[in-house]
mmCIF file of C-alpha atoms in Angstrom:
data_model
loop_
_atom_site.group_PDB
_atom_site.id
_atom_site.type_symbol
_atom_site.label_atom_id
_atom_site.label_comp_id
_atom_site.label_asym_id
_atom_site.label_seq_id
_atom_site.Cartn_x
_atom_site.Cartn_y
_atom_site.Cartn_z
ATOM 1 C CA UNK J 1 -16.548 -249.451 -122.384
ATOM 2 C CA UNK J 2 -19.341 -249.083 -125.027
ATOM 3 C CA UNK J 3 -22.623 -249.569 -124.619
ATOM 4 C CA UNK J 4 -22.577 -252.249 -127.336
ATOM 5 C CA UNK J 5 -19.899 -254.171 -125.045
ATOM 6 C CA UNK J 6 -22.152 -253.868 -122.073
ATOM 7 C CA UNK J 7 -25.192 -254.838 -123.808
ATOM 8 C CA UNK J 8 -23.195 -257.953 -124.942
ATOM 9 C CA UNK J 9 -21.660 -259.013 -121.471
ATOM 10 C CA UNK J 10 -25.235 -258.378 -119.785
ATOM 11 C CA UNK J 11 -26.355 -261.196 -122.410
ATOM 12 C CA UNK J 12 -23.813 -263.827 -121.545
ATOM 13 C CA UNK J 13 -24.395 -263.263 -117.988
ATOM 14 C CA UNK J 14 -27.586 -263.435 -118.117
ATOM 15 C CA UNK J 15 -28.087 -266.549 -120.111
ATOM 16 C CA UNK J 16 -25.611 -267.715 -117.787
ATOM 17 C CA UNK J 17 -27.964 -267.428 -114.711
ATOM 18 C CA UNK J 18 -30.904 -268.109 -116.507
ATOM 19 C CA UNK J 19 -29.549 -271.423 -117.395
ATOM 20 C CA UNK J 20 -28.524 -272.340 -113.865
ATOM 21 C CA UNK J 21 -31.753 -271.231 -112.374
ATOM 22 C CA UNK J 22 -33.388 -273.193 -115.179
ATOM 23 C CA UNK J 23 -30.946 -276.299 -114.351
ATOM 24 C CA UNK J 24 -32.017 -275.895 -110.325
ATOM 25 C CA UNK J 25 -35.678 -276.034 -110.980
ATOM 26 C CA UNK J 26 -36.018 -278.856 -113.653
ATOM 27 C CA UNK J 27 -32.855 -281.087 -112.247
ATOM 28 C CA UNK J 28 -33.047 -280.336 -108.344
ATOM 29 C CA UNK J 29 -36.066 -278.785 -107.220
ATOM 30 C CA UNK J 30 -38.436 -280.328 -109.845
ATOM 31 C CA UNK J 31 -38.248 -283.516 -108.827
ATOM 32 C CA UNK J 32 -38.120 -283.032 -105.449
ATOM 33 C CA UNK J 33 -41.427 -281.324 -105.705
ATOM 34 C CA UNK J 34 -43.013 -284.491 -107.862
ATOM 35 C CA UNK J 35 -41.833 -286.724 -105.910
ATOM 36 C CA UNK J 36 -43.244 -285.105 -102.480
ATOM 37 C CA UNK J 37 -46.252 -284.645 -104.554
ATOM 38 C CA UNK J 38 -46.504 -288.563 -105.583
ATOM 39 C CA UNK J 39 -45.683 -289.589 -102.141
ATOM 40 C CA UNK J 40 -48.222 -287.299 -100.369
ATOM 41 C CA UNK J 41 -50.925 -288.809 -103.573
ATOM 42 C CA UNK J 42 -50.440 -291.908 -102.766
ATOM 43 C CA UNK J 43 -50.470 -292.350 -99.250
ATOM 44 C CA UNK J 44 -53.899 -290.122 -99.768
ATOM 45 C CA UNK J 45 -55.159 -292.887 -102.228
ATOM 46 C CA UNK J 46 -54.037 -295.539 -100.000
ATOM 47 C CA UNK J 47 -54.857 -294.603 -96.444
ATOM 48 C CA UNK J 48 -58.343 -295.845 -95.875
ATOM 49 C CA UNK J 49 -57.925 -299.462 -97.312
ATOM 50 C CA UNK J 50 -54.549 -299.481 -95.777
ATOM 51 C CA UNK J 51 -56.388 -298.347 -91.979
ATOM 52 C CA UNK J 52 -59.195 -300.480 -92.418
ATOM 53 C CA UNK J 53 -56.825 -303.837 -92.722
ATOM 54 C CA UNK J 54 -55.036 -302.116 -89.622
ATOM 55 C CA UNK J 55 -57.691 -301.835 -87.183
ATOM 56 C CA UNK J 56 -59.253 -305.585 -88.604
ATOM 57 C CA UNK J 57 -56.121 -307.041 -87.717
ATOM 58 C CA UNK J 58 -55.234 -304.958 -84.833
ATOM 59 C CA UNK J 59 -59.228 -305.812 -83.376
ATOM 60 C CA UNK J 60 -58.576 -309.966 -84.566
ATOM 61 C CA UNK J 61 -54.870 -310.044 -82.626
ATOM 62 C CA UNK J 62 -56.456 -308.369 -79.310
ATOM 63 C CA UNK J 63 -59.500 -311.516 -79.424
ATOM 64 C CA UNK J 64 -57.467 -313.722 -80.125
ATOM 65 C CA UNK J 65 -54.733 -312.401 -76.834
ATOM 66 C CA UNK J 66 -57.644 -312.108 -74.769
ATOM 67 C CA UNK J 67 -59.344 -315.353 -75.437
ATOM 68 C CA UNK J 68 -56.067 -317.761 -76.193
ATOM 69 C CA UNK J 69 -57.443 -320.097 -73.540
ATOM 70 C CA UNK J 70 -60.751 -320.748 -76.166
ATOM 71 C CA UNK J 71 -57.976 -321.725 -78.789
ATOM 72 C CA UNK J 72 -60.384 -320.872 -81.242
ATOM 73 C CA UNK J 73 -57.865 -320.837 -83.985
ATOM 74 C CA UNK J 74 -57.262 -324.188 -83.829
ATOM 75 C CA UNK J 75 -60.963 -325.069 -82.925
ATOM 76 C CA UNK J 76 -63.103 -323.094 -85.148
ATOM 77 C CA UNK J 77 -62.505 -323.268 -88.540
ATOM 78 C CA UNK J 78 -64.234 -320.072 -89.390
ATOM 79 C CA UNK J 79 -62.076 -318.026 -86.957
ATOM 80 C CA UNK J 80 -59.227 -320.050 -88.553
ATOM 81 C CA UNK J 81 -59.559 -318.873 -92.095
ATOM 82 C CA UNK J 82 -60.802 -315.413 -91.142
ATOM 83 C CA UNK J 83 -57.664 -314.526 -88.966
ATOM 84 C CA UNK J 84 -55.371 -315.555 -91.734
ATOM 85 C CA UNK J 85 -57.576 -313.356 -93.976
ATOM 86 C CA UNK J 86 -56.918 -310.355 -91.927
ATOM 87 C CA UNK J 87 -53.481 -310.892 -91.694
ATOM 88 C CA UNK J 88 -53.082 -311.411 -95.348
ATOM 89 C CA UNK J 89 -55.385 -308.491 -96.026
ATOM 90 C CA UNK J 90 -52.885 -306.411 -94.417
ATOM 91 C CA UNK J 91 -50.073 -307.576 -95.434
ATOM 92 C CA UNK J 92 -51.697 -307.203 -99.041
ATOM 93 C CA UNK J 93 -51.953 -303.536 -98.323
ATOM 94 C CA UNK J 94 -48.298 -303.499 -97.871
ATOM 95 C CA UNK J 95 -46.904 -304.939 -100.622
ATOM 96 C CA UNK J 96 -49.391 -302.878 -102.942
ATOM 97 C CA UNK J 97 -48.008 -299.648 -101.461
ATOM 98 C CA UNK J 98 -44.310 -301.271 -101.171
ATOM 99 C CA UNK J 99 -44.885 -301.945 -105.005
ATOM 100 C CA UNK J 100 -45.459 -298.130 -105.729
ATOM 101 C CA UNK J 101 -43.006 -296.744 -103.224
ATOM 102 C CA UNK J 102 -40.438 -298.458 -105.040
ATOM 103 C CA UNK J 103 -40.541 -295.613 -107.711
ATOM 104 C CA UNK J 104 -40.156 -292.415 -104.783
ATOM 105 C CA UNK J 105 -37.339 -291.871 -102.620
ATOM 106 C CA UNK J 106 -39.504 -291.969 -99.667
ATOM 107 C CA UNK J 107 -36.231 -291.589 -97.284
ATOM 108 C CA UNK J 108 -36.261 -287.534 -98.512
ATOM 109 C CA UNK J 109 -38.637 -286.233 -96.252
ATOM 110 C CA UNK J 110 -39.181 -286.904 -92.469
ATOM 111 C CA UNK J 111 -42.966 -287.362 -92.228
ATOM 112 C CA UNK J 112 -42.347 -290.095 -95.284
ATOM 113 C CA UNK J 113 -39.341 -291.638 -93.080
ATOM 114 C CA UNK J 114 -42.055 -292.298 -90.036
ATOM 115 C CA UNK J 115 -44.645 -293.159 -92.592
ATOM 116 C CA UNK J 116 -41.769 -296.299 -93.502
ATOM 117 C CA UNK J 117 -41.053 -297.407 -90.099
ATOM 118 C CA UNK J 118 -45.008 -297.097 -89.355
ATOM 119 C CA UNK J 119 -46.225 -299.117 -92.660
ATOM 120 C CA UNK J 120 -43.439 -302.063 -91.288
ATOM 121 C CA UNK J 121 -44.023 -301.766 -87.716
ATOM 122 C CA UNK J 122 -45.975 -305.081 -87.900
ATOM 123 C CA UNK J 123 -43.316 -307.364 -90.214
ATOM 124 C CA UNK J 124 -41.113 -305.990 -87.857
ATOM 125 C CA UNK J 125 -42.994 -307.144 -84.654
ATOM 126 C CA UNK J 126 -43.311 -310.730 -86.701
ATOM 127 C CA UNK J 127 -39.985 -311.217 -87.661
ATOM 128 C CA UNK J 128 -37.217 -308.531 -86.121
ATOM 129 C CA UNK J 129 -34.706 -309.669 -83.593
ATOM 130 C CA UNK J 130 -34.695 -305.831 -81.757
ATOM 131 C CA UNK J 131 -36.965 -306.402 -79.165
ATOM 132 C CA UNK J 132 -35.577 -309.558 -77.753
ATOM 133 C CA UNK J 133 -31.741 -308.532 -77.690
ATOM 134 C CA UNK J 134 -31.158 -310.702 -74.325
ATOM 135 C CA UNK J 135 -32.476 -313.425 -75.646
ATOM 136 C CA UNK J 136 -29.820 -316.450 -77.720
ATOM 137 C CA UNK J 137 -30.524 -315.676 -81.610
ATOM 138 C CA UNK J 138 -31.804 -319.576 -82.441
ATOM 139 C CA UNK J 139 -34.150 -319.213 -79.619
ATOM 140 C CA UNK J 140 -35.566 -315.733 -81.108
ATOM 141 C CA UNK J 141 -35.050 -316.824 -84.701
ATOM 142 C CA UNK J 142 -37.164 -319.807 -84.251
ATOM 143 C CA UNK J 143 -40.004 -317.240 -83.264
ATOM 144 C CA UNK J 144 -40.206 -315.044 -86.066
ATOM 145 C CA UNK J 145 -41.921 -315.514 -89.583
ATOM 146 C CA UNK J 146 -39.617 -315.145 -92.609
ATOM 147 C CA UNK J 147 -39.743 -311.555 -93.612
ATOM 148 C CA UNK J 148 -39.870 -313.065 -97.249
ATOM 149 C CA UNK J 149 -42.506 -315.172 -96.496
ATOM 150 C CA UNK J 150 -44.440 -312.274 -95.379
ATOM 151 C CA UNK J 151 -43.916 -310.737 -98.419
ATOM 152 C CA UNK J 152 -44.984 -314.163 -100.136
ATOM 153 C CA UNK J 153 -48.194 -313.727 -98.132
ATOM 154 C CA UNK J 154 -48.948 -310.128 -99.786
ATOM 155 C CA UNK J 155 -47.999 -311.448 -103.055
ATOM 156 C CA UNK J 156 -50.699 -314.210 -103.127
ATOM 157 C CA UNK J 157 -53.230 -311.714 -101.198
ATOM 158 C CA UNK J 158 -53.213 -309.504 -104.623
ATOM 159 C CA UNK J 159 -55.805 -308.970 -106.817
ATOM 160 C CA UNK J 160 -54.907 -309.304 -110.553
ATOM 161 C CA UNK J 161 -54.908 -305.632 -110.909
ATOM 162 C CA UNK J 162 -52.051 -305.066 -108.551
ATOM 163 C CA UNK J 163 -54.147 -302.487 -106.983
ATOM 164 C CA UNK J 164 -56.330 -303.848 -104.354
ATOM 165 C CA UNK J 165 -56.878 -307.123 -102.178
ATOM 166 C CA UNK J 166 -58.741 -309.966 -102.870
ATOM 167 C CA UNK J 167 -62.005 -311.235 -101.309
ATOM 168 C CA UNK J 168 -62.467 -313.081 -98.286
ATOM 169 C CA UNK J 169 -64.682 -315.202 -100.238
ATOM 170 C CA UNK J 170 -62.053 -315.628 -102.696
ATOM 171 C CA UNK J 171 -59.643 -316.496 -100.473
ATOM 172 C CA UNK J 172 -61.505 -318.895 -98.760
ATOM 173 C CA UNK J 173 -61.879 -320.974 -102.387
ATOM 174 C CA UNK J 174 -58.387 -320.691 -103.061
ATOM 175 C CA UNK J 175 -57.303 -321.903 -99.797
ATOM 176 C CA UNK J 176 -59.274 -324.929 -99.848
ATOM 177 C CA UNK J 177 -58.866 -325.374 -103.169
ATOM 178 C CA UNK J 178 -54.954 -324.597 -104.396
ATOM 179 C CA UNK J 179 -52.520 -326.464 -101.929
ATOM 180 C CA UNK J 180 -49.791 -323.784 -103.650
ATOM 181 C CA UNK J 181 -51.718 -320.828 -102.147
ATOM 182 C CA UNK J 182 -52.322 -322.333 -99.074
ATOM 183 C CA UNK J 183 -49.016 -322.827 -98.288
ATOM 184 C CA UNK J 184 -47.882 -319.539 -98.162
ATOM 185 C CA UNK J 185 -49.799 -319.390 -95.052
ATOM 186 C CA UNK J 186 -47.774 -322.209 -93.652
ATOM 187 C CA UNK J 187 -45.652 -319.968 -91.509
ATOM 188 C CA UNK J 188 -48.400 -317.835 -90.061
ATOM 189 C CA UNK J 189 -50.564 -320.547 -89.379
ATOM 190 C CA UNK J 190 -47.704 -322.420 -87.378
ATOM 191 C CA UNK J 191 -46.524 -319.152 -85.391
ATOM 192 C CA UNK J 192 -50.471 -318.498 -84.561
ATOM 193 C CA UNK J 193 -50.270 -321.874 -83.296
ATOM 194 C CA UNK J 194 -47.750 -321.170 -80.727
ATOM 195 C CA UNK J 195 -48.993 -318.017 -79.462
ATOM 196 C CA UNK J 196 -49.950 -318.890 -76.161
ATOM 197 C CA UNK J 197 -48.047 -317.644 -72.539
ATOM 198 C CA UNK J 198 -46.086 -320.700 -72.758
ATOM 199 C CA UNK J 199 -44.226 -319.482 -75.665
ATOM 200 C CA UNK J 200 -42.958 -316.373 -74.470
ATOM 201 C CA UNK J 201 -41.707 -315.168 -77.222
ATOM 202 C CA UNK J 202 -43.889 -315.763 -79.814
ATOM 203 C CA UNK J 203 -46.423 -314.509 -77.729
ATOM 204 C CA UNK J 204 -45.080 -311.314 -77.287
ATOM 205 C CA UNK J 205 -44.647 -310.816 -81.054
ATOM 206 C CA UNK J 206 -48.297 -311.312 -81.437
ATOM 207 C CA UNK J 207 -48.809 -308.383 -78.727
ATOM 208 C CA UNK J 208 -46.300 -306.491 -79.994
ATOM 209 C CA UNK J 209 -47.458 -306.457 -83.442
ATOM 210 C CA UNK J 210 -50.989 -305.584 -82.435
ATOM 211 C CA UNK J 211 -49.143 -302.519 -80.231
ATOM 212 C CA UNK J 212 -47.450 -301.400 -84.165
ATOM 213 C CA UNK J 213 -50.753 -301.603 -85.320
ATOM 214 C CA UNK J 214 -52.250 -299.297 -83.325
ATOM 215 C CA UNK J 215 -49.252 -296.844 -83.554
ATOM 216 C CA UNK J 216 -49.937 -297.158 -87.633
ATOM 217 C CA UNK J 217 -53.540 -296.522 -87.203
ATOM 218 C CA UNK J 218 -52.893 -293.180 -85.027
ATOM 219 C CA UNK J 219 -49.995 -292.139 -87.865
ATOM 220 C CA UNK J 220 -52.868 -292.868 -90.505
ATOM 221 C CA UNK J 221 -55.572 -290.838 -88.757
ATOM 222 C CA UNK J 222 -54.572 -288.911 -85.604
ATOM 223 C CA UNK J 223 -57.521 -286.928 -85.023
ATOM 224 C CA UNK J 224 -59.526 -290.196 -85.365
ATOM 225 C CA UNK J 225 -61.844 -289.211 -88.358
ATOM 226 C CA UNK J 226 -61.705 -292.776 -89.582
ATOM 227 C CA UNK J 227 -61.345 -294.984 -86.798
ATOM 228 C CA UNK J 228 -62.125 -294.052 -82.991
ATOM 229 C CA UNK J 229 -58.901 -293.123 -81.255
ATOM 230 C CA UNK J 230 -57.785 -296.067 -78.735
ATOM 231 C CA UNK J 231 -55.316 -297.111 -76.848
ATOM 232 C CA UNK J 232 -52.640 -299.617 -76.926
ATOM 233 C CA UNK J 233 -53.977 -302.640 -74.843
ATOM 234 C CA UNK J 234 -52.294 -306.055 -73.697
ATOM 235 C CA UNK J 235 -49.001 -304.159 -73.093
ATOM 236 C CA UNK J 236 -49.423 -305.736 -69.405
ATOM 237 C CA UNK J 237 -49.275 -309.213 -71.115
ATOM 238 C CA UNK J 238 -45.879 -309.001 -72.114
ATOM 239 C CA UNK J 239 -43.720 -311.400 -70.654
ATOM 240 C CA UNK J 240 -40.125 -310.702 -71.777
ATOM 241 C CA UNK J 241 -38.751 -308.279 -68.978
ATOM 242 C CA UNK J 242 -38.537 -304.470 -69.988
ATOM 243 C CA UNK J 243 -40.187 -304.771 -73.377
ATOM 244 C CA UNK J 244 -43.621 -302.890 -72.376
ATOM 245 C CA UNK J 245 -42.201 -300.013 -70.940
ATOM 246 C CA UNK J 246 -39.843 -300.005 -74.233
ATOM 247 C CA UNK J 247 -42.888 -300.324 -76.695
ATOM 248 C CA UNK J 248 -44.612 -297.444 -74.364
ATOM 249 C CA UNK J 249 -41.942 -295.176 -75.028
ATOM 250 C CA UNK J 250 -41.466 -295.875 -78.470
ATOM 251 C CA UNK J 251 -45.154 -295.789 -79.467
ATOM 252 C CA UNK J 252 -47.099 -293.850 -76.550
ATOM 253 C CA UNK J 253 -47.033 -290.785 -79.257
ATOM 254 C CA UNK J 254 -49.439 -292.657 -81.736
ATOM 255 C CA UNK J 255 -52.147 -293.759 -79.285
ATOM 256 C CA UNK J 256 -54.417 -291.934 -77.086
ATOM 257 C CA UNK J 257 -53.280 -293.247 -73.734
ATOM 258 C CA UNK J 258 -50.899 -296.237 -73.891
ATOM 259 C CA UNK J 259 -52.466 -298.700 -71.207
ATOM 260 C CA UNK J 260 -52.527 -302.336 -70.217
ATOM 261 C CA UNK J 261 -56.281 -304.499 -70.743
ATOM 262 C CA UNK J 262 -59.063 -302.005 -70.223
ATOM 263 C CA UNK J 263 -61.122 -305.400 -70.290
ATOM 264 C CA UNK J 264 -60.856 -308.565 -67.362
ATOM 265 C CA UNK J 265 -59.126 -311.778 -69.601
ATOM 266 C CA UNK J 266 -61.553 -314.021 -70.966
ATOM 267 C CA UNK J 267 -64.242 -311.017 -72.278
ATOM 268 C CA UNK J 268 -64.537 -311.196 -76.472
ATOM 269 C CA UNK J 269 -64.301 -308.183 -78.552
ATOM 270 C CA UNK J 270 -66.633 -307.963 -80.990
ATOM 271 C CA UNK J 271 -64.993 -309.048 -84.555
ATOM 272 C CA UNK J 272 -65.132 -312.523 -83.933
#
């Protein structure tokens, strides 16, 4: 075969492989790479507000387990307003970063998976069914707060640039003063209502939820750079058989030493 005839067949092939190598990079691996990238960007630009309404609320539900006797939620109207802060605050976080996950397939890589199932740990506490399998559905369904109205909650808990929360001071005006933004809270406030001992159920979500939250902090910040490791307290308090040595097994791995009250009931945290 002539050289000419070589030279051309060398040609073809190699356009041939330089266009599939081409195709793999900008079609496959291309994206793949920008879209680790944007994940790995934004839970960097979101991690510190994100914590911070973590270890608020996770700090508010272990006062308020400690000290349900006081009933200072339905007492004190300062505790009131700033326990549904917190909680909104939170759940604020999570619909922000929910908002911009929406555009990255956040299922692709495995840390991003746990990152999911971390970021919803606490809806899930308020409104799952999992953890109370032997229980009749009505009876756990009547416990839980409407995943959509948890959603609702982070909704009206935006600020008008989509990007951050609003103000406790804000929020305190516009609960007081627009009866369609306080009743988003209407669920919350009722479930916080009920969570005393004599609502089993209810008052395990509340525990539980503060056990996610500590599990998200330790995700968010495992050598504790941002917020002092701790352990997962009030696990003792559970009442529904079998459900703290389940939460210890699924959790233990994102809190220093998953324990029951390091504190005797009745003693305040600070955060009040």
């Amino acid at each position: 075969m002539s050289t000419a005839a070589w030279a051309l067949i060398a040609s073809i092939v190699g356009g041939i492989v330089g266009a599939g190598i081409k195709f793999t990079f900008e079609e496959l691996l291309g994206p793949r790479l920008g879209h680790r990238r944007d994940t790995r960007n934004l839970v960097s630009r979101f991690t510190t507000p994100l914590l911070r309404s973590a270890e608020q609320l996770e700090r508010r539900i272990n006062n308020l387990v400690r000290n349900e006797k006081e009933q200072w939620f339905e007492k004190d109207d300062y505790y009131h307003l700033s326990t549904l802060y917190v909680f909104g605050e939170h759940l604020g976080w999570i619909r922000i970063i929910e908002r911009r996950f929406g555009f990255i397939p956040i299922e692709s890589a495995r840390h991003t998976r746990v990152f999911t199932e971390r970021l919803y740990g606490s809806i899930q506490g308020l409104s799952s069914f999992q953890y109370f399998r032997g229980h009749q559905s009505a009876e756990v369904g009547k416990s839980t707060i409407p995943r959509l109205m948890l959603t609702a909650i982070g909704e009206a808990m935006t600020a008008a640039d989509r990007e951050s929360v609003i103000e406790f001071t804000e929020f305190v005006t516009k609960y007081r003063n627009d009866p369609q933004f306080a009743s988003w809270f209407a669920s919350l406030e009722l479930f916080l209502r009920r969570a005393h001992p004599r609502d089993p159920i209810v008052w395990d979500r509340v525990v539980i939820t503060g056990a996610e939250l500590r599990a998200l902090i330790g995700f968010l910040d495992p050598k504790g750079r941002l917020a002092r490791r701790r352990p997962m307290v009030n696990l003792d308090r559970l009442i529904t058989p079998g459900l703290q040595a389940e939460l210890t097994r699924e959790l233990a791995a994102w809190a220093s030493t998953p324990t029951g009250s390091k504190k005797p009931a009745g003693v305040m945290d600070a955060g009040r």
